[in-house]
XYZ file of C-alpha atoms in Angstrom:
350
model
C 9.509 18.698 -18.496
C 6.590 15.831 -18.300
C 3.533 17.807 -16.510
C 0.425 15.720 -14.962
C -1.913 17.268 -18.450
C 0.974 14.726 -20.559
C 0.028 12.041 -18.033
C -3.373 12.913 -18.354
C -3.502 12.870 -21.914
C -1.748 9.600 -21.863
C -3.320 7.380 -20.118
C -7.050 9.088 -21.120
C -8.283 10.603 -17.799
C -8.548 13.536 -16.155
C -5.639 15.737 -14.339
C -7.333 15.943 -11.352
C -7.476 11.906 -11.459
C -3.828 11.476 -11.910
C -3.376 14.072 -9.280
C -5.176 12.006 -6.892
C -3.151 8.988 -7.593
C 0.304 10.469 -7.518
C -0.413 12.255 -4.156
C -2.068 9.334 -2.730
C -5.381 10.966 -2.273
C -8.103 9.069 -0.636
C -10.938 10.808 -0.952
C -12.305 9.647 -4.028
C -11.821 6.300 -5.514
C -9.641 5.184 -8.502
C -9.540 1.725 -9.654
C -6.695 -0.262 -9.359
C -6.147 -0.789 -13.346
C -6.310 2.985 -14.015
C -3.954 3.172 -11.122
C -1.532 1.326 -12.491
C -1.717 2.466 -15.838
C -0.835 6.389 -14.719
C 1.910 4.590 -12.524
C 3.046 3.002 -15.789
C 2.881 6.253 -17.499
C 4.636 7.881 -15.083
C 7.367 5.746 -15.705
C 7.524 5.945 -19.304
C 7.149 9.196 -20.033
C 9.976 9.808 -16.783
C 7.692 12.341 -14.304
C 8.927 13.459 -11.367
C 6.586 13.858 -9.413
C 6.916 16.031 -6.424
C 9.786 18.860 -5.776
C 11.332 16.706 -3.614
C 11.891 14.429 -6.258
C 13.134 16.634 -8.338
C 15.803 17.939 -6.183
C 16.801 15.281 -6.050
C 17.377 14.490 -9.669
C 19.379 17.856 -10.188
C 21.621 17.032 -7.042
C 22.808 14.165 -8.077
C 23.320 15.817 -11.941
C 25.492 19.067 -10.113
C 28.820 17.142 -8.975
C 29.505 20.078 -6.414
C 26.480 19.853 -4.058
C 27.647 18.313 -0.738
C 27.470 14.993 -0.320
C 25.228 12.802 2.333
C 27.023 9.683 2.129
C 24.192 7.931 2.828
C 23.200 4.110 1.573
C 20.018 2.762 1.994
C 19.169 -0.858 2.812
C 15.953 -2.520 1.894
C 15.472 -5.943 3.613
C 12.663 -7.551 5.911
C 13.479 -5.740 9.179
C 14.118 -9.403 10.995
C 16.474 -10.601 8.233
C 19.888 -8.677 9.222
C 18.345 -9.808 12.981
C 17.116 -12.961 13.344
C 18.945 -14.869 10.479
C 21.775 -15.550 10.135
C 22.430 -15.806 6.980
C 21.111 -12.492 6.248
C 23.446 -10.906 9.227
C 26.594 -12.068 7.793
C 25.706 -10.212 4.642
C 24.250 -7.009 6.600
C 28.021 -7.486 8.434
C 29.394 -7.560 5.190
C 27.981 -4.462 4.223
C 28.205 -2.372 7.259
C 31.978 -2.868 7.549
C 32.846 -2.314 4.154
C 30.401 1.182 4.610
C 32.108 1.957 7.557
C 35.125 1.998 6.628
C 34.595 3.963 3.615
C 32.940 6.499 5.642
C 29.156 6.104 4.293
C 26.421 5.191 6.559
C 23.739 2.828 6.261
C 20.165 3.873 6.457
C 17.590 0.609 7.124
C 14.283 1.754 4.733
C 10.760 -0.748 4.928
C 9.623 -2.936 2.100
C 6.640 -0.345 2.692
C 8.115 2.595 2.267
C 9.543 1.808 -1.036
C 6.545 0.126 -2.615
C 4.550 3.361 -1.740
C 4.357 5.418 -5.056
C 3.564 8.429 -3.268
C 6.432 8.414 -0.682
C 8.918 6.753 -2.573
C 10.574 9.615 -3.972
C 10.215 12.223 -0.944
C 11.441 9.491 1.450
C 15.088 8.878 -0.552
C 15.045 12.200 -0.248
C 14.087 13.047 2.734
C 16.746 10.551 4.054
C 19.458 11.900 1.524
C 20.280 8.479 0.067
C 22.958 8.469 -2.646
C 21.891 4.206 -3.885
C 19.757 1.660 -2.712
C 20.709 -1.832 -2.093
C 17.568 -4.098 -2.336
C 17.926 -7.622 -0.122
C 14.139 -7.925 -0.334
C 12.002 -8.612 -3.178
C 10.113 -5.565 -4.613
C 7.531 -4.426 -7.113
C 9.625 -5.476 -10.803
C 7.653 -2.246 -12.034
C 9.385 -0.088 -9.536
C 12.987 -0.995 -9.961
C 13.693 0.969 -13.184
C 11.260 3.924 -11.983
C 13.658 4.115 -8.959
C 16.845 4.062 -10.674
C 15.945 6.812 -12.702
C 16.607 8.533 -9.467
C 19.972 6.582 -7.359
C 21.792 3.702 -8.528
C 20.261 0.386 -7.457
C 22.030 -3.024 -6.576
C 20.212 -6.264 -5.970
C 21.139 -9.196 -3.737
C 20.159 -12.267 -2.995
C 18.027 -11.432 -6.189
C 15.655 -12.874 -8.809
C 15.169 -10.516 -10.906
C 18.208 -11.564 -13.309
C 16.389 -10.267 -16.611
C 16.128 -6.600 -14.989
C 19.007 -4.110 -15.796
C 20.313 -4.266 -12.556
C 23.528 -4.674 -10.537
C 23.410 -7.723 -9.152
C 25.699 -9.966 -6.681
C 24.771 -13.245 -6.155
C 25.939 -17.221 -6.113
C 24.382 -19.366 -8.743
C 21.639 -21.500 -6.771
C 20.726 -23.656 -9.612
C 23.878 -24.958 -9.902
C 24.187 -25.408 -5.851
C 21.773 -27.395 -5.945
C 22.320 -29.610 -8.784
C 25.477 -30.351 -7.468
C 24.397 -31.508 -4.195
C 21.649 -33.653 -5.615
C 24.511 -35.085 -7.799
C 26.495 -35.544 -4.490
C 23.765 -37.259 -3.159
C 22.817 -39.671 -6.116
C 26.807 -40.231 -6.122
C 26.595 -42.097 -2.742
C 23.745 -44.235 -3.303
C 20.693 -42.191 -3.049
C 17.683 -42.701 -5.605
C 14.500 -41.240 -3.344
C 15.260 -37.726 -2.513
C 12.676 -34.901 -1.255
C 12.990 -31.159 -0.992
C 12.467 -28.788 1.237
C 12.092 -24.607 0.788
C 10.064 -21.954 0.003
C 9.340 -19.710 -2.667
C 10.523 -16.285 -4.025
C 9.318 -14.664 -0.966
C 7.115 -15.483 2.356
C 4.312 -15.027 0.433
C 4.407 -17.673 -2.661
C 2.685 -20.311 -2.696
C 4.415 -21.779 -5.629
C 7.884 -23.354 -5.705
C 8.522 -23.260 -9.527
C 10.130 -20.059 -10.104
C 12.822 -20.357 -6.967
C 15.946 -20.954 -8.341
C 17.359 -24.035 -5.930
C 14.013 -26.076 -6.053
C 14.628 -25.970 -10.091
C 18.203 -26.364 -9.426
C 16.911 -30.004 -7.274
C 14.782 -30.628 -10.659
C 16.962 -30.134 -12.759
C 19.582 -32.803 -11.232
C 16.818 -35.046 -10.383
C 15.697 -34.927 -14.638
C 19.708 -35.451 -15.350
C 19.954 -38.569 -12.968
C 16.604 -40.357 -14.361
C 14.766 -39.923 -10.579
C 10.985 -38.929 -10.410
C 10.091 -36.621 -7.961
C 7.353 -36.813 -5.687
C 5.034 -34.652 -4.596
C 4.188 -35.821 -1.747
C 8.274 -35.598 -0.875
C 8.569 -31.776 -1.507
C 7.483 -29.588 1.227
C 6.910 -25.882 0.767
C 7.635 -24.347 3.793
C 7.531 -20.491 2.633
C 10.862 -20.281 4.901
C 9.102 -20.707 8.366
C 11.410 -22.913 10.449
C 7.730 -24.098 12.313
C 6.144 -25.344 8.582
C 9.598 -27.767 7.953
C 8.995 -29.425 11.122
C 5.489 -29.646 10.443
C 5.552 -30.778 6.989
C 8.266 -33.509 7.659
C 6.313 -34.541 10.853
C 3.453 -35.526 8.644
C 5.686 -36.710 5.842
C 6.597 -39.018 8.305
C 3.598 -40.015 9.889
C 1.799 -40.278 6.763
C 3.504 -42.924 4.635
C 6.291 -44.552 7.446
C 6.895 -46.763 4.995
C 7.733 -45.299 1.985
C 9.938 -42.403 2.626
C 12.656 -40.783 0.904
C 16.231 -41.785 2.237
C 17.314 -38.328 1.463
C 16.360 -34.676 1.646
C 17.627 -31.745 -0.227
C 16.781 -28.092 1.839
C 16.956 -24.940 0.474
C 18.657 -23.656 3.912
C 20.494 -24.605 6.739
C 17.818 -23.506 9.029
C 14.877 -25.362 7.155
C 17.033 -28.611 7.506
C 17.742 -28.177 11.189
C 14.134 -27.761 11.981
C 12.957 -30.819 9.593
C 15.652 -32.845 11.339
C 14.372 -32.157 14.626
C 11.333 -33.968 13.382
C 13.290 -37.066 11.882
C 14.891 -37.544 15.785
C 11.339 -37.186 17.313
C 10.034 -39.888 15.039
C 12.875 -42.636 16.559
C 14.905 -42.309 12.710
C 18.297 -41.883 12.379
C 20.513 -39.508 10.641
C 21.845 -40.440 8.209
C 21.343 -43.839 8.404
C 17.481 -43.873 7.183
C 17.354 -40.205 6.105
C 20.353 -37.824 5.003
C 20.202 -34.272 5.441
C 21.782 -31.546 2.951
C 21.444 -27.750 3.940
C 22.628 -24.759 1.559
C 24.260 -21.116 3.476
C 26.558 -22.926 6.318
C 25.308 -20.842 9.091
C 27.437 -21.467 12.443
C 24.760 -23.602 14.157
C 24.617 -26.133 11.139
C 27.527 -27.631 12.985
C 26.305 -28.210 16.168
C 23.474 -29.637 14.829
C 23.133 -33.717 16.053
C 24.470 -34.983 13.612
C 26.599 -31.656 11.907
C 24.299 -30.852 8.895
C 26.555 -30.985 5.413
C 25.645 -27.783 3.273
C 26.719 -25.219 0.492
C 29.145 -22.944 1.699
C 27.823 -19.667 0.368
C 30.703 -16.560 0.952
C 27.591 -14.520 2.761
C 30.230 -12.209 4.272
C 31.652 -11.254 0.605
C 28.431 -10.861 -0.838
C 27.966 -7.805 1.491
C 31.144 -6.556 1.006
C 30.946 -6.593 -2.936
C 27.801 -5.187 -2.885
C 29.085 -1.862 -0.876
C 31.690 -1.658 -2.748
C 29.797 -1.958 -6.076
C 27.033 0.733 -4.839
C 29.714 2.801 -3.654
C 31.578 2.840 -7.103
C 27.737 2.987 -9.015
C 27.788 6.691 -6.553
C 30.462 7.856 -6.962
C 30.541 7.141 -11.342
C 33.262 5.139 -11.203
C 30.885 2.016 -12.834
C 28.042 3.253 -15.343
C 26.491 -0.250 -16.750
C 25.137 -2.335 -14.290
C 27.308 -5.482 -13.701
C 26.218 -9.203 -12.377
C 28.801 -10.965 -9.979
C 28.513 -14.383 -9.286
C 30.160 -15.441 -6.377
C 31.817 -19.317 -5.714
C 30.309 -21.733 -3.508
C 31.362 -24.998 -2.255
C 29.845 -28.247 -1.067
C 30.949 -29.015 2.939
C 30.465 -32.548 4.053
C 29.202 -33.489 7.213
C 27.760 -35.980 9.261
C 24.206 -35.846 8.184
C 24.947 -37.406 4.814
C 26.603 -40.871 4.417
C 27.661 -43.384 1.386
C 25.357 -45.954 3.557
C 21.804 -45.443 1.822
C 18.750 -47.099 3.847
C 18.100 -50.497 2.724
């Protein structure tokens, strides 16, 4: 068995500092880079490192010990709420759960990214798998799946061994661009955010390059000044397509590509307070087909993505990963499917 002297020895520091790190002492300072180096080591060199932790571990190797039945969900705690997209997934889930007879435990971004807690809390809580919704630490996923079986949705992390059930959002995207180009449409913007509230940076989200890749493929430019980063806050895509507006009236884009339903509804909002019309000088194309998209004035088009099945495959893969029914991890890609509404036409602006 790894002890904290093999850490120690390891990484080149004292016990008593790797001590302090694994139990989260405060007292006395460590640096963040030996931090994470006796966090990497604990990883590689597989410590467990409270009792709790390791009770866990021999549980779940001794078949006979009674069973808590327990998942555990790690989203944003508005997600399942407030969005919609996110609650037909969380629906998904539950019901599938349910009727399997497992419950579903709700566990904070915060109380997974916590080195210290991470293992007493699974197992404090008695969870059997973890099903991530929210974006975590990379380092921690294969630290916690030394522990319970781990599936990802609505994930990024496609070059991690990990479970993962998903739709492919490049391609969504290229195709609607390519729907859009196919009626007439050469200036077309974007809207979205990036991996998670936090970034800044559009790059690495998967629809925005699915939008450049189409846009490469058709011979259009894009323009910066046409892509607005709204780090998925409904109040930034009104904002940033009231001043796209206001800023060059002339010389807008007769088309904009969002990377949700609910960032198009609240750009569009925008288009109608300026005196434009949809579609007529700008069309509108949303991606997840929530239920308001169309009631929207006029109904938004969008990718239909099968939220509801998501959920449902990803209980019933976390449920089979439990129970050792599936060993490897295994990537499902679920279908999607353009839905044309009134917010895009064949009639371009001219």
């Amino acid at each position: 068995m790894v002890r904290l002297k093999d850490i120690a020895e390891y990484v080149g520091v004292s016990i008593s500092t790797v001590s302090r790190v694994i139990q989260n002492d405060q007292t006395r300072n460590v640096n963040q880079e030996t931090r994470n180096k006796i966090w990497q080591a604990v990883k590689e060199l597989g410590y467990t490192p409270n009792q709790h932790a390791r009770n866990l571990v021999s549980n779940r190797q001794n078949k006979s010990d009674a069973r808590t039945m327990k998942i555990g969900w790690v989203a944003n705690p508005t997600q399942a709420e407030l969005n919609p997209y996110f609650s037909n997934i969380y629906t998904g889930i539950r019901d599938t759960l349910t009727e399997n007879d497992y419950t579903l435990i709700s566990i904070t971004k915060d109380e997974i990214e916590n080195e210290a807690l991470l293992l007493k809390t699974i197992h404090d809580l008695g969870i059997e798998g973890l099903l991530l919704i929210d974006s975590i630490d990379e380092s921690l996923i294969d630290y916690i799946q030394q522990t319970i079986p781990v599936v990802g949705l609505d994930f990024y992390y496609s070059d991690k061994d990990i479970a993962i059930i998903d739709y492919n959002r490049v391609a969504a995207l290229e195709k609607v661009v390519q729907h859009l180009v196919s009626l007439g449409h050469r200036d077309i913007g974007f809207i979205g955010g990036g991996i998670n509230e936090s970034f800044h940076n559009l790059n690495e989200e998967l629809r925005f390059k699915g939008y450049q890749s189409a846009m490469k493929e058709a011979d259009l430019s894009i323009r910066d000044e046409w892509v607005i980063n709204t780090r998925w806050k409904m109040e930034n895509s009104y904002e940033g397509m009231n001043q796209l507006l206001k800023s060059s009236p002339g010389d807008l884009p007769t088309a904009m590509v969002c990377a949700s339903d609910l960032m198009a509804l609240a750009a569009m909002r925008a288009v109608i307070e300026n005196n434009l019309r949809i579609p007529e000088d700008i069309a509108f194309f949303g991606v997840d087909n929530i239920e308001m998209g169309k009631y929207s004035s006029p109904p938004l088009s969008t990718v239909e993505i099968p939220k509801y099945e998501m959920g449902k495959m990803a209980a019933k893969t976390i449920m089979e990963m439990v129970e050792e029914k599936v060993v490897l991890p295994i990537k499902i890609i679920l279908p999607f499917e353009l839905v044309i509404r009134e917010s895009t036409s064949s009639k371009k602006r001219t």
